[in-house]
PDB file of C-alpha atoms in Angstrom:
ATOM      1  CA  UNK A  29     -12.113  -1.646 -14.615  1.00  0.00           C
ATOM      2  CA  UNK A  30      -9.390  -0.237 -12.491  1.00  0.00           C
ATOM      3  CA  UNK A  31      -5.795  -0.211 -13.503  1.00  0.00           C
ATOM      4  CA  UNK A  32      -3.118   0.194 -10.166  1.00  0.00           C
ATOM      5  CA  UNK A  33       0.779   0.478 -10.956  1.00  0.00           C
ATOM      6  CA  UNK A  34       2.786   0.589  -7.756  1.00  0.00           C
ATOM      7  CA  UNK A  35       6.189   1.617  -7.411  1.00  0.00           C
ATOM      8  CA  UNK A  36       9.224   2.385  -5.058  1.00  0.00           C
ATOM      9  CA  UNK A  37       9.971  -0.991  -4.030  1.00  0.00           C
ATOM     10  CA  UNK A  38      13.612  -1.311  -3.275  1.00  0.00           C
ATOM     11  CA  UNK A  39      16.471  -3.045  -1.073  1.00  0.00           C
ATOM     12  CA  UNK A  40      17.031  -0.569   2.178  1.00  0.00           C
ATOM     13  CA  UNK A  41      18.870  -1.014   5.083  1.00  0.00           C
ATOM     14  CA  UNK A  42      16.902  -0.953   8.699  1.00  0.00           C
ATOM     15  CA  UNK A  43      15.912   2.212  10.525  1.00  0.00           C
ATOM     16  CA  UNK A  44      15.904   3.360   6.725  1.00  0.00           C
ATOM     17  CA  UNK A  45      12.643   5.148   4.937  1.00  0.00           C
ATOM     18  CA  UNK A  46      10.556   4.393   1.638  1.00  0.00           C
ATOM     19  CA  UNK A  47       8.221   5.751  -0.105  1.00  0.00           C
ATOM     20  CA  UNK A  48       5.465   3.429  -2.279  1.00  0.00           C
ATOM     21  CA  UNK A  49       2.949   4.839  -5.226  1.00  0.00           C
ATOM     22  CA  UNK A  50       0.074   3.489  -6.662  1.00  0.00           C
ATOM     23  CA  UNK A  51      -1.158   4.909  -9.964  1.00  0.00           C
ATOM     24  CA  UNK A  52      -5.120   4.474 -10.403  1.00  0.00           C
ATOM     25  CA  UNK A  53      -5.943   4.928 -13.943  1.00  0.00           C
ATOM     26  CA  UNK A  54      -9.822   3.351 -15.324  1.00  0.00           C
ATOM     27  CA  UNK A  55     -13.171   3.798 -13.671  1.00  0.00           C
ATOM     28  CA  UNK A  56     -11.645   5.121 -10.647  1.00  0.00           C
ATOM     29  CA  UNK A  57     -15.067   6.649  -9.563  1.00  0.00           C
ATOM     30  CA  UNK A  58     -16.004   3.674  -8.523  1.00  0.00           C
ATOM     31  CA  UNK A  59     -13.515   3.156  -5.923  1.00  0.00           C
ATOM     32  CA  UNK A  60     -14.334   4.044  -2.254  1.00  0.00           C
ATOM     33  CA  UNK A  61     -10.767   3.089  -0.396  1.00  0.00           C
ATOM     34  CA  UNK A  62      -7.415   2.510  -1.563  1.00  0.00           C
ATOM     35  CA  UNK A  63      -5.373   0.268   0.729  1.00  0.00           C
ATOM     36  CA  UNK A  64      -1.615  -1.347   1.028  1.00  0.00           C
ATOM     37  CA  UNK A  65      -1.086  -5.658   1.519  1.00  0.00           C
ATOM     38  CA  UNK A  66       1.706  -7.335   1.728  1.00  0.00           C
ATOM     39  CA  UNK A  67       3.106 -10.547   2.077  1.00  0.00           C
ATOM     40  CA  UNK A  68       6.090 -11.874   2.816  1.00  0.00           C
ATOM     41  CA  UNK A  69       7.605 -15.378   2.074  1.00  0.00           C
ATOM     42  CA  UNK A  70       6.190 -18.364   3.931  1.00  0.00           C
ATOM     43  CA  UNK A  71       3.141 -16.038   5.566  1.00  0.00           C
ATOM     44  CA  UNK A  72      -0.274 -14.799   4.443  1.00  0.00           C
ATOM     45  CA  UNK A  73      -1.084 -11.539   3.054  1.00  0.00           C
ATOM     46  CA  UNK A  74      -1.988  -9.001   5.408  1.00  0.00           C
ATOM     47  CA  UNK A  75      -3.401  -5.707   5.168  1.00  0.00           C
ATOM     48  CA  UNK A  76      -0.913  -2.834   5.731  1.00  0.00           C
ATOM     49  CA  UNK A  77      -2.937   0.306   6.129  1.00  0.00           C
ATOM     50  CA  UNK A  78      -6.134   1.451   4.206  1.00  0.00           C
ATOM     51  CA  UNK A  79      -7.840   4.940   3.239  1.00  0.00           C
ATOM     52  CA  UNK A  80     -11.030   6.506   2.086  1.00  0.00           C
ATOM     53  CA  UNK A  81     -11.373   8.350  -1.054  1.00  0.00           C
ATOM     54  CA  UNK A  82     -10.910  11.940   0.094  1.00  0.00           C
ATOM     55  CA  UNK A  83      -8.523  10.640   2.911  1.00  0.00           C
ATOM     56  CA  UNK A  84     -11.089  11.311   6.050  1.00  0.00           C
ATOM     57  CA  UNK A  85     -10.342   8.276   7.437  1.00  0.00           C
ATOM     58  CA  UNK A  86      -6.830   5.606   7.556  1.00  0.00           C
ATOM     59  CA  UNK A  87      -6.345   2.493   9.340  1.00  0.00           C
ATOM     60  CA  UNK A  88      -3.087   0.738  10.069  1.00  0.00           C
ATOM     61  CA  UNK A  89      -1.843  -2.685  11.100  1.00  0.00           C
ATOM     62  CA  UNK A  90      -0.596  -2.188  14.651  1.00  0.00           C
ATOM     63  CA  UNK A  91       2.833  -3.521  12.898  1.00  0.00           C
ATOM     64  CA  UNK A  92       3.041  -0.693  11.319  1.00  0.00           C
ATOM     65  CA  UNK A  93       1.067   1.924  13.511  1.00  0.00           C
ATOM     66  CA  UNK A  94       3.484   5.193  13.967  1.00  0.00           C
ATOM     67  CA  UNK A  95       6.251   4.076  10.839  1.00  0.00           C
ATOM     68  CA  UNK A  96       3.698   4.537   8.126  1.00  0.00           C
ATOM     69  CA  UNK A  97       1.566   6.672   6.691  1.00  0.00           C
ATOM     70  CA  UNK A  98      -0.726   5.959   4.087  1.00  0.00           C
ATOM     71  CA  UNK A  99      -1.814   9.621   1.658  1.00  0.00           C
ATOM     72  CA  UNK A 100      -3.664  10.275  -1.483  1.00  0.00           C
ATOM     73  CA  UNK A 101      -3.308  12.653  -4.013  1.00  0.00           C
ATOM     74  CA  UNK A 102      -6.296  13.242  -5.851  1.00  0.00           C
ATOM     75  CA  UNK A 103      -5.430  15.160  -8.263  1.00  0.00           C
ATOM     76  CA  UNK A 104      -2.397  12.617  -9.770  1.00  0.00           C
ATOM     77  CA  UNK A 105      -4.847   9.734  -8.569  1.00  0.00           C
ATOM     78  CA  UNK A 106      -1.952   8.396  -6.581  1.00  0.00           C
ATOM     79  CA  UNK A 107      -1.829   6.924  -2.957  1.00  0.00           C
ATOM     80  CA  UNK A 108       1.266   6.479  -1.203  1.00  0.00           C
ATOM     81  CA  UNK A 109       2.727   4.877   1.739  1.00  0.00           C
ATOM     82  CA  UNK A 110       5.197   6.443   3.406  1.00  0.00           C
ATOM     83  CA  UNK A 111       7.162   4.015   5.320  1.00  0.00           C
ATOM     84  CA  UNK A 112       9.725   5.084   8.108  1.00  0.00           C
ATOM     85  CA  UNK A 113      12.329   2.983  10.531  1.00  0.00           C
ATOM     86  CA  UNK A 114      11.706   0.284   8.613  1.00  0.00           C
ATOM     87  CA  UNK A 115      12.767  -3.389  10.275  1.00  0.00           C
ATOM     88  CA  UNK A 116      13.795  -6.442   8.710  1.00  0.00           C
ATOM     89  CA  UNK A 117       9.993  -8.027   9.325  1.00  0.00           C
ATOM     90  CA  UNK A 118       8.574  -5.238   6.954  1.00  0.00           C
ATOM     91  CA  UNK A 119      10.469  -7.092   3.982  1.00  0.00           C
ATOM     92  CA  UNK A 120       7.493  -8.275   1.461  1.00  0.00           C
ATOM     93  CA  UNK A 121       5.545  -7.694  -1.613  1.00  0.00           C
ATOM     94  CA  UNK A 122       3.335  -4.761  -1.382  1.00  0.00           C
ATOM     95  CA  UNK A 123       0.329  -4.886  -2.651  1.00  0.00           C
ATOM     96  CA  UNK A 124      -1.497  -1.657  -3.788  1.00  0.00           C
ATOM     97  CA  UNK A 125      -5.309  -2.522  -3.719  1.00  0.00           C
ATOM     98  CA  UNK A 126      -8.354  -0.369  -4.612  1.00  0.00           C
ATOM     99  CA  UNK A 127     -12.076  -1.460  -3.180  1.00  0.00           C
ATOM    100  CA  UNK A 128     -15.243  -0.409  -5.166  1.00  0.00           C
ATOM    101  CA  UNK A 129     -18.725  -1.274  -3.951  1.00  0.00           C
ATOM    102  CA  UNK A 130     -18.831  -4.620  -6.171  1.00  0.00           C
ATOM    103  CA  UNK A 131     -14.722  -6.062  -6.152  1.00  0.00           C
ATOM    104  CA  UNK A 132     -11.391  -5.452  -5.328  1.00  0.00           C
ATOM    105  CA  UNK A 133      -9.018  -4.656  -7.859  1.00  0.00           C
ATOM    106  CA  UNK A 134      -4.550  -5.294  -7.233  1.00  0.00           C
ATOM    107  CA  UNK A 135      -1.932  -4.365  -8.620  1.00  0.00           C
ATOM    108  CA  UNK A 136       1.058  -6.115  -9.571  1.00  0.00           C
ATOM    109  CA  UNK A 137       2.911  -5.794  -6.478  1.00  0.00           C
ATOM    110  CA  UNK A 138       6.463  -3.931  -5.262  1.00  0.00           C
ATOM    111  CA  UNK A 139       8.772  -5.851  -3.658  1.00  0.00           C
ATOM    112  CA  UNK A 140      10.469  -4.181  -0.590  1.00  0.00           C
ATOM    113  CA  UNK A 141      13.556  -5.871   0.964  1.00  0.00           C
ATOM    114  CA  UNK A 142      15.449  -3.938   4.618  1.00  0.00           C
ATOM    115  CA  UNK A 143      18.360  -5.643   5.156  1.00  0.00           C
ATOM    116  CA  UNK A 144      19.499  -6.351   8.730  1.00  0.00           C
TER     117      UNK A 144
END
């Protein structure tokens, strides 16, 4: 089992910057990429960015592509997702998700609000 606490959710005005963490505590050996959903009201959930254990490879939602930046740090087991110039469209519930071989496993969500 894998245990994810995100954090840094908060209400922030556009063109402003955030900065999410997800806390991986468990059988985190298991995990091979850490990624970021979110979903906003009235829409499906939709992947955000995603990264390899060791960080040699991240993906982004063109959405996103060039605002955020999705890092690990290994040593406090802790991926984050830098989010710049952010628009009113990026307001949602993050989602901090870790992927093992067998399942996924989610967090409880952050919920990020940019006012207009």
């Amino acid at each position: 089992q894998v245990q994810l606490v995100e954090s840094g959710g908060d209400l922030v005005q556009a063109g402003g910057s955030l900065r999410l963490s997800c806390a991986a505590s468990g059988s985190i050996f298991s995990i091979s990429t850490m990624a970021w959903y979110r979903q906003a009201p009235g829409k499906q959930r939709e992947l955000v960015a995603i990264i390899t254990r060791g960080g040699s490879s991240t993906n982004y939602a063109d959405t996103v592509k060039g605002r955020f930046t999705i890092s690990e740090d290994n040593a406090k087991n802790t991926v984050y997702l830098q989010m710049n110039s952010l628009k009113a469209e990026d307001t949602a519930v993050y989602y901090c998700v870790a992927q093992s071989s067998q399942t996924h496993y989610w967090g409880q969500g952050t919920q990020v609000t940019v006012s207009s």
